[in-house]
């Protein structure tokens, strides 16, 4: 059978020729710098009426032979490709091809088959990029173009980039040109028809030549009736070899594609590698002339096919319209992807274009636009779940870690690595940009000032029970999470403590929602001043936590006391769902702590030295690292030293210091570890009995737990991915900094005085660099509380 060039297409081309000829008198220049070819007028006449263009026939491209290439390739600056020539290339601009060019995808080394009416051999637009295997399969003595259609299609795919006029979308691709028009037919005009005809046997022979000469993609901007069996079998051989074939949808404006393009629906032959190309304008609206997706919606992709500037066989630039010129945009896009990602199969190349297409019309695949509109920015971006190269470890492109307040505003230098998307395409990712700093503000007073709790206690001989309750379990839970750790006087959590003596010198305690240090202080008979914000080192973890239970045992040895304690609970990290009264829903992971404390009393001086071990099962000092950063866990050792001196006259002076060493290590496929130093301190002065016998005043300066300078994790990250072997060929150890630049210092004054049957308590505080974040303004607060003693 014969596939004829569309009659209306030739009529449209003729109209455009008139426009171009008129523009010639203005002295414009075309795509070839050595020959002054007329350029289209700046404000060209209305685009020719919808003109059916010959639908490109799908041509299988040979399976890519992967060349080992490092995944992360330096990308040129945007200005290198974002030129006036690029901006005049309507198809490249619509497809956002700049993203491909900046990644190095320009078509180099990729063979593109063009089955059409030949190519202008005298043109300088193609240079040495016309493959020697190019041939006429119809008996013509040369592949030199007689009609101009083949040259325009070839230019739209691979016209050179030379800062003149416009360029092809894959401007460095190699062209396998196959001239298939029956000799003499293009030179004959019959009314509005040029007479060009293309026999299916010639098209089939061209497809076979494209296959045997390693074409990755074939463009067939021809149309007509359904292909003959001879051509169907050639298409079958091509797709079996993994070649992608792009066929124009047709220009009759019908609800379904041209019958010639309908071969895409025969998946036994097309294997999903035949793309039907529809046309849109520069504003993404479907072209009036373009056949719609209809029955071929699953295989239909749209690209610009209106007013595409390209030269004819005489190197005269025309504005061409038709799906014949949307097809080469898609063909060129395949070439760009094939070069940038050499291991992709034909099926993957097609899948990427479908998956990344801009949605248009009805959501999803629809009968007008099919899969959508070609978009190379999206096609060159990672698609699907990304993972660390060389592993199956998932990596987020936006958030791989949330640091704790102890790490504050720790800044990251470039923490580059290689990730793969679901097509095993390699990308560089700066992991430092995916690390969130700690929550910048804490509502430290909310829980303390709004709780409505009741405290009950009972004692029977050697055993005492104390219980704190609040109205409603859920409310109590929320209050506990919002309340900062504090001293004995300000405990306002849902909690219970059971203490019992074991003879004259020993006793033990079990606490629920009470820390080991709190019940240890209770056993030691220690009463610390009540500050709301400025906590002592042993009264806060350095991260948000929900204590489940604690057990402590104490034994007196004369003036010495030895306390063993254990505690377990959950580390709380912010989630993503909003909850009334909270910044976010909490993500929980378990921890446990064991401590040994030795205390000694000297007249008015009491001292304590504590060693403790903290084990976090999925966090590091409260920081949560996703699998992309090793899903680290940690074990920490802390040493606490504290002293309080009774200076007499109601005056007391206290000081405390904590030093920590955290050993962190990764749990996922890549190696990483580090030792993290931390410290906290507090100093206070208190006076009991200032204006009244039972009032009290105090002032404290404290630093919450803060990671020390130089601390971090050393991560062994992939730095080079070899496409040839599909493996990581180089790793680089990089430091993940966890030391903040900010340093939180809390200064707080308190005053308490009995009033009537209750207690009035006033607290005034200032927090510098809250959360160890240097850029946050100082936080000031005043609290006034009145509690009734019942």
JSON list of C-alpha atoms in Angstrom, two decimals, residues 104-249:
[
{"chain": "A", "resi": 104, "resn": "UNK", "atom": "CA", "xyz": [24.48, 17.62, 29.21]},
{"chain": "A", "resi": 105, "resn": "UNK", "atom": "CA", "xyz": [21.71, 16.04, 27.13]},
{"chain": "A", "resi": 106, "resn": "UNK", "atom": "CA", "xyz": [22.09, 17.43, 23.61]},
{"chain": "A", "resi": 107, "resn": "UNK", "atom": "CA", "xyz": [21.82, 14.20, 21.60]},
{"chain": "A", "resi": 108, "resn": "UNK", "atom": "CA", "xyz": [25.53, 13.53, 21.08]},
{"chain": "A", "resi": 109, "resn": "UNK", "atom": "CA", "xyz": [26.21, 10.02, 19.80]},
{"chain": "A", "resi": 110, "resn": "UNK", "atom": "CA", "xyz": [22.53, 9.08, 19.47]},
{"chain": "A", "resi": 111, "resn": "UNK", "atom": "CA", "xyz": [21.34, 7.91, 16.06]},
{"chain": "A", "resi": 112, "resn": "UNK", "atom": "CA", "xyz": [17.89, 9.09, 15.04]},
{"chain": "A", "resi": 113, "resn": "UNK", "atom": "CA", "xyz": [16.13, 7.58, 12.06]},
{"chain": "A", "resi": 114, "resn": "UNK", "atom": "CA", "xyz": [14.11, 9.94, 9.84]},
{"chain": "A", "resi": 115, "resn": "UNK", "atom": "CA", "xyz": [11.84, 8.27, 7.29]},
{"chain": "A", "resi": 116, "resn": "UNK", "atom": "CA", "xyz": [10.59, 10.97, 4.96]},
{"chain": "A", "resi": 117, "resn": "UNK", "atom": "CA", "xyz": [11.39, 12.74, 1.69]},
{"chain": "A", "resi": 118, "resn": "UNK", "atom": "CA", "xyz": [15.12, 13.03, 2.28]},
{"chain": "A", "resi": 119, "resn": "UNK", "atom": "CA", "xyz": [17.25, 15.96, 3.42]},
{"chain": "A", "resi": 120, "resn": "UNK", "atom": "CA", "xyz": [18.88, 19.03, 1.89]},
{"chain": "A", "resi": 121, "resn": "UNK", "atom": "CA", "xyz": [22.45, 17.82, 1.38]},
{"chain": "A", "resi": 122, "resn": "UNK", "atom": "CA", "xyz": [23.66, 21.34, 0.60]},
{"chain": "A", "resi": 123, "resn": "UNK", "atom": "CA", "xyz": [22.47, 22.72, 3.93]},
{"chain": "A", "resi": 124, "resn": "UNK", "atom": "CA", "xyz": [25.00, 23.61, 6.60]},
{"chain": "A", "resi": 125, "resn": "UNK", "atom": "CA", "xyz": [22.47, 22.82, 9.34]},
{"chain": "A", "resi": 126, "resn": "UNK", "atom": "CA", "xyz": [23.50, 19.17, 9.65]},
{"chain": "A", "resi": 127, "resn": "UNK", "atom": "CA", "xyz": [27.22, 19.16, 8.87]},
{"chain": "A", "resi": 128, "resn": "UNK", "atom": "CA", "xyz": [28.83, 15.76, 9.39]},
{"chain": "A", "resi": 129, "resn": "UNK", "atom": "CA", "xyz": [25.89, 14.48, 11.46]},
{"chain": "A", "resi": 130, "resn": "UNK", "atom": "CA", "xyz": [24.20, 12.75, 8.51]},
{"chain": "A", "resi": 131, "resn": "UNK", "atom": "CA", "xyz": [25.15, 9.11, 8.99]},
{"chain": "A", "resi": 132, "resn": "UNK", "atom": "CA", "xyz": [26.85, 7.39, 6.02]},
{"chain": "A", "resi": 133, "resn": "UNK", "atom": "CA", "xyz": [24.26, 4.60, 6.27]},
{"chain": "A", "resi": 134, "resn": "UNK", "atom": "CA", "xyz": [21.55, 7.04, 5.14]},
{"chain": "A", "resi": 135, "resn": "UNK", "atom": "CA", "xyz": [19.92, 5.85, 1.93]},
{"chain": "A", "resi": 136, "resn": "UNK", "atom": "CA", "xyz": [16.99, 5.95, -0.42]},
{"chain": "A", "resi": 137, "resn": "UNK", "atom": "CA", "xyz": [14.91, 2.79, -0.16]},
{"chain": "A", "resi": 138, "resn": "UNK", "atom": "CA", "xyz": [12.60, 3.81, -3.00]},
{"chain": "A", "resi": 139, "resn": "UNK", "atom": "CA", "xyz": [15.12, 3.78, -5.86]},
{"chain": "A", "resi": 140, "resn": "UNK", "atom": "CA", "xyz": [16.02, 7.47, -5.82]},
{"chain": "A", "resi": 141, "resn": "UNK", "atom": "CA", "xyz": [19.61, 8.16, -6.83]},
{"chain": "A", "resi": 142, "resn": "UNK", "atom": "CA", "xyz": [20.19, 10.38, -3.79]},
{"chain": "A", "resi": 143, "resn": "UNK", "atom": "CA", "xyz": [18.70, 11.28, -0.42]},
{"chain": "A", "resi": 144, "resn": "UNK", "atom": "CA", "xyz": [18.67, 14.95, -1.46]},
{"chain": "A", "resi": 145, "resn": "UNK", "atom": "CA", "xyz": [15.22, 16.34, -0.64]},
{"chain": "A", "resi": 146, "resn": "UNK", "atom": "CA", "xyz": [12.87, 17.48, -3.42]},
{"chain": "A", "resi": 147, "resn": "UNK", "atom": "CA", "xyz": [9.81, 18.47, -1.36]},
{"chain": "A", "resi": 148, "resn": "UNK", "atom": "CA", "xyz": [11.27, 20.22, 1.72]},
{"chain": "A", "resi": 149, "resn": "UNK", "atom": "CA", "xyz": [9.16, 18.24, 4.15]},
{"chain": "A", "resi": 150, "resn": "UNK", "atom": "CA", "xyz": [11.91, 15.78, 5.08]},
{"chain": "A", "resi": 151, "resn": "UNK", "atom": "CA", "xyz": [14.45, 18.56, 5.57]},
{"chain": "A", "resi": 152, "resn": "UNK", "atom": "CA", "xyz": [12.09, 20.50, 7.86]},
{"chain": "A", "resi": 153, "resn": "UNK", "atom": "CA", "xyz": [11.36, 17.40, 9.95]},
{"chain": "A", "resi": 154, "resn": "UNK", "atom": "CA", "xyz": [15.07, 16.55, 10.21]},
{"chain": "A", "resi": 155, "resn": "UNK", "atom": "CA", "xyz": [15.89, 20.13, 11.22]},
{"chain": "A", "resi": 156, "resn": "UNK", "atom": "CA", "xyz": [13.20, 20.12, 13.92]},
{"chain": "A", "resi": 157, "resn": "UNK", "atom": "CA", "xyz": [14.91, 17.07, 15.39]},
{"chain": "A", "resi": 158, "resn": "UNK", "atom": "CA", "xyz": [18.58, 17.95, 14.99]},
{"chain": "A", "resi": 159, "resn": "UNK", "atom": "CA", "xyz": [19.16, 21.32, 13.32]},
{"chain": "A", "resi": 160, "resn": "UNK", "atom": "CA", "xyz": [22.44, 22.75, 14.48]},
{"chain": "A", "resi": 161, "resn": "UNK", "atom": "CA", "xyz": [22.83, 25.29, 17.27]},
{"chain": "A", "resi": 162, "resn": "UNK", "atom": "CA", "xyz": [24.75, 28.30, 15.95]},
{"chain": "A", "resi": 163, "resn": "UNK", "atom": "CA", "xyz": [23.10, 31.39, 17.50]},
{"chain": "A", "resi": 164, "resn": "UNK", "atom": "CA", "xyz": [21.19, 32.04, 14.27]},
{"chain": "A", "resi": 165, "resn": "UNK", "atom": "CA", "xyz": [17.44, 31.62, 13.86]},
{"chain": "A", "resi": 166, "resn": "UNK", "atom": "CA", "xyz": [16.37, 28.42, 15.63]},
{"chain": "A", "resi": 167, "resn": "UNK", "atom": "CA", "xyz": [17.84, 24.99, 16.32]},
{"chain": "A", "resi": 168, "resn": "UNK", "atom": "CA", "xyz": [16.65, 21.41, 16.60]},
{"chain": "A", "resi": 169, "resn": "UNK", "atom": "CA", "xyz": [15.60, 20.03, 19.94]},
{"chain": "A", "resi": 170, "resn": "UNK", "atom": "CA", "xyz": [18.43, 17.44, 19.91]},
{"chain": "A", "resi": 171, "resn": "UNK", "atom": "CA", "xyz": [20.88, 19.63, 18.04]},
{"chain": "A", "resi": 172, "resn": "UNK", "atom": "CA", "xyz": [23.87, 17.29, 18.28]},
{"chain": "A", "resi": 173, "resn": "UNK", "atom": "CA", "xyz": [22.16, 14.02, 17.37]},
{"chain": "A", "resi": 174, "resn": "UNK", "atom": "CA", "xyz": [23.22, 11.95, 14.35]},
{"chain": "A", "resi": 175, "resn": "UNK", "atom": "CA", "xyz": [20.65, 11.52, 11.58]},
{"chain": "A", "resi": 176, "resn": "UNK", "atom": "CA", "xyz": [19.97, 8.28, 9.74]},
{"chain": "A", "resi": 177, "resn": "UNK", "atom": "CA", "xyz": [18.03, 9.70, 6.79]},
{"chain": "A", "resi": 178, "resn": "UNK", "atom": "CA", "xyz": [15.93, 7.33, 4.70]},
{"chain": "A", "resi": 179, "resn": "UNK", "atom": "CA", "xyz": [14.25, 8.74, 1.63]},
{"chain": "A", "resi": 180, "resn": "UNK", "atom": "CA", "xyz": [11.13, 6.71, 0.91]},
{"chain": "A", "resi": 181, "resn": "UNK", "atom": "CA", "xyz": [9.17, 8.82, -1.61]},
{"chain": "A", "resi": 182, "resn": "UNK", "atom": "CA", "xyz": [8.48, 7.07, -4.90]},
{"chain": "A", "resi": 183, "resn": "UNK", "atom": "CA", "xyz": [10.77, 8.62, -7.58]},
{"chain": "A", "resi": 184, "resn": "UNK", "atom": "CA", "xyz": [9.18, 11.54, -9.35]},
{"chain": "A", "resi": 185, "resn": "UNK", "atom": "CA", "xyz": [6.07, 11.80, -7.18]},
{"chain": "A", "resi": 186, "resn": "UNK", "atom": "CA", "xyz": [7.29, 14.80, -5.17]},
{"chain": "A", "resi": 187, "resn": "UNK", "atom": "CA", "xyz": [7.97, 16.74, -8.35]},
{"chain": "A", "resi": 188, "resn": "UNK", "atom": "CA", "xyz": [4.39, 16.36, -9.55]},
{"chain": "A", "resi": 189, "resn": "UNK", "atom": "CA", "xyz": [1.54, 18.43, -8.17]},
{"chain": "A", "resi": 190, "resn": "UNK", "atom": "CA", "xyz": [-2.06, 17.38, -8.60]},
{"chain": "A", "resi": 191, "resn": "UNK", "atom": "CA", "xyz": [-4.25, 20.30, -7.57]},
{"chain": "A", "resi": 192, "resn": "UNK", "atom": "CA", "xyz": [-3.52, 20.94, -3.92]},
{"chain": "A", "resi": 193, "resn": "UNK", "atom": "CA", "xyz": [-1.62, 17.67, -3.51]},
{"chain": "A", "resi": 194, "resn": "UNK", "atom": "CA", "xyz": [2.13, 17.61, -4.02]},
{"chain": "A", "resi": 195, "resn": "UNK", "atom": "CA", "xyz": [1.88, 14.06, -5.25]},
{"chain": "A", "resi": 196, "resn": "UNK", "atom": "CA", "xyz": [4.55, 12.74, -2.85]},
{"chain": "A", "resi": 197, "resn": "UNK", "atom": "CA", "xyz": [3.80, 9.12, -2.08]},
{"chain": "A", "resi": 198, "resn": "UNK", "atom": "CA", "xyz": [5.58, 6.61, 0.16]},
{"chain": "A", "resi": 199, "resn": "UNK", "atom": "CA", "xyz": [5.14, 2.92, -0.47]},
{"chain": "A", "resi": 200, "resn": "UNK", "atom": "CA", "xyz": [4.85, 0.74, 2.64]},
{"chain": "A", "resi": 201, "resn": "UNK", "atom": "CA", "xyz": [7.55, -1.55, 1.27]},
{"chain": "A", "resi": 202, "resn": "UNK", "atom": "CA", "xyz": [9.97, 1.36, 1.11]},
{"chain": "A", "resi": 203, "resn": "UNK", "atom": "CA", "xyz": [9.07, 2.46, 4.65]},
{"chain": "A", "resi": 204, "resn": "UNK", "atom": "CA", "xyz": [9.54, -1.12, 5.87]},
{"chain": "A", "resi": 205, "resn": "UNK", "atom": "CA", "xyz": [12.96, -1.32, 4.22]},
{"chain": "A", "resi": 206, "resn": "UNK", "atom": "CA", "xyz": [13.91, 1.98, 5.85]},
{"chain": "A", "resi": 207, "resn": "UNK", "atom": "CA", "xyz": [12.85, 0.67, 9.27]},
{"chain": "A", "resi": 208, "resn": "UNK", "atom": "CA", "xyz": [15.01, -2.40, 8.81]},
{"chain": "A", "resi": 209, "resn": "UNK", "atom": "CA", "xyz": [17.99, -0.24, 7.87]},
{"chain": "A", "resi": 210, "resn": "UNK", "atom": "CA", "xyz": [17.41, 1.96, 10.93]},
{"chain": "A", "resi": 211, "resn": "UNK", "atom": "CA", "xyz": [17.35, -1.16, 13.10]},
{"chain": "A", "resi": 212, "resn": "UNK", "atom": "CA", "xyz": [20.50, -2.67, 11.68]},
{"chain": "A", "resi": 213, "resn": "UNK", "atom": "CA", "xyz": [22.34, 0.65, 11.92]},
{"chain": "A", "resi": 214, "resn": "UNK", "atom": "CA", "xyz": [21.63, 1.17, 15.63]},
{"chain": "A", "resi": 215, "resn": "UNK", "atom": "CA", "xyz": [18.98, 3.86, 15.63]},
{"chain": "A", "resi": 216, "resn": "UNK", "atom": "CA", "xyz": [17.55, 4.50, 19.11]},
{"chain": "A", "resi": 217, "resn": "UNK", "atom": "CA", "xyz": [14.43, 6.21, 17.81]},
{"chain": "A", "resi": 218, "resn": "UNK", "atom": "CA", "xyz": [12.77, 6.60, 14.41]},
{"chain": "A", "resi": 219, "resn": "UNK", "atom": "CA", "xyz": [10.54, 9.47, 13.29]},
{"chain": "A", "resi": 220, "resn": "UNK", "atom": "CA", "xyz": [7.89, 8.81, 10.63]},
{"chain": "A", "resi": 221, "resn": "UNK", "atom": "CA", "xyz": [5.92, 11.97, 9.84]},
{"chain": "A", "resi": 222, "resn": "UNK", "atom": "CA", "xyz": [3.76, 10.22, 7.27]},
{"chain": "A", "resi": 223, "resn": "UNK", "atom": "CA", "xyz": [0.12, 9.26, 7.31]},
{"chain": "A", "resi": 224, "resn": "UNK", "atom": "CA", "xyz": [-2.66, 7.55, 5.48]},
{"chain": "A", "resi": 225, "resn": "UNK", "atom": "CA", "xyz": [-4.40, 4.21, 5.66]},
{"chain": "A", "resi": 226, "resn": "UNK", "atom": "CA", "xyz": [-3.44, 1.41, 8.02]},
{"chain": "A", "resi": 227, "resn": "UNK", "atom": "CA", "xyz": [0.01, -0.10, 7.37]},
{"chain": "A", "resi": 228, "resn": "UNK", "atom": "CA", "xyz": [0.33, -3.21, 5.24]},
{"chain": "A", "resi": 229, "resn": "UNK", "atom": "CA", "xyz": [1.49, -6.53, 6.65]},
{"chain": "A", "resi": 230, "resn": "UNK", "atom": "CA", "xyz": [4.98, -5.90, 5.23]},
{"chain": "A", "resi": 231, "resn": "UNK", "atom": "CA", "xyz": [5.27, -2.69, 7.22]},
{"chain": "A", "resi": 232, "resn": "UNK", "atom": "CA", "xyz": [3.65, -4.22, 10.32]},
{"chain": "A", "resi": 233, "resn": "UNK", "atom": "CA", "xyz": [6.33, -6.92, 10.35]},
{"chain": "A", "resi": 234, "resn": "UNK", "atom": "CA", "xyz": [9.09, -4.32, 10.01]},
{"chain": "A", "resi": 235, "resn": "UNK", "atom": "CA", "xyz": [7.60, -2.41, 12.94]},
{"chain": "A", "resi": 236, "resn": "UNK", "atom": "CA", "xyz": [7.50, -5.67, 14.89]},
{"chain": "A", "resi": 237, "resn": "UNK", "atom": "CA", "xyz": [11.20, -6.28, 14.21]},
{"chain": "A", "resi": 238, "resn": "UNK", "atom": "CA", "xyz": [12.08, -2.75, 15.21]},
{"chain": "A", "resi": 239, "resn": "UNK", "atom": "CA", "xyz": [10.20, -2.76, 18.51]},
{"chain": "A", "resi": 240, "resn": "UNK", "atom": "CA", "xyz": [11.59, -6.20, 19.32]},
{"chain": "A", "resi": 241, "resn": "UNK", "atom": "CA", "xyz": [15.02, -4.54, 19.09]},
{"chain": "A", "resi": 242, "resn": "UNK", "atom": "CA", "xyz": [13.90, -1.87, 21.58]},
{"chain": "A", "resi": 243, "resn": "UNK", "atom": "CA", "xyz": [13.60, 0.96, 19.07]},
{"chain": "A", "resi": 244, "resn": "UNK", "atom": "CA", "xyz": [11.11, 3.74, 19.85]},
{"chain": "A", "resi": 245, "resn": "UNK", "atom": "CA", "xyz": [8.92, 4.83, 16.96]},
{"chain": "A", "resi": 246, "resn": "UNK", "atom": "CA", "xyz": [7.15, 8.21, 16.88]},
{"chain": "A", "resi": 247, "resn": "UNK", "atom": "CA", "xyz": [4.23, 8.60, 14.47]},
{"chain": "A", "resi": 248, "resn": "UNK", "atom": "CA", "xyz": [2.23, 11.76, 13.79]},
{"chain": "A", "resi": 249, "resn": "UNK", "atom": "CA", "xyz": [-1.41, 11.58, 14.87]}
]
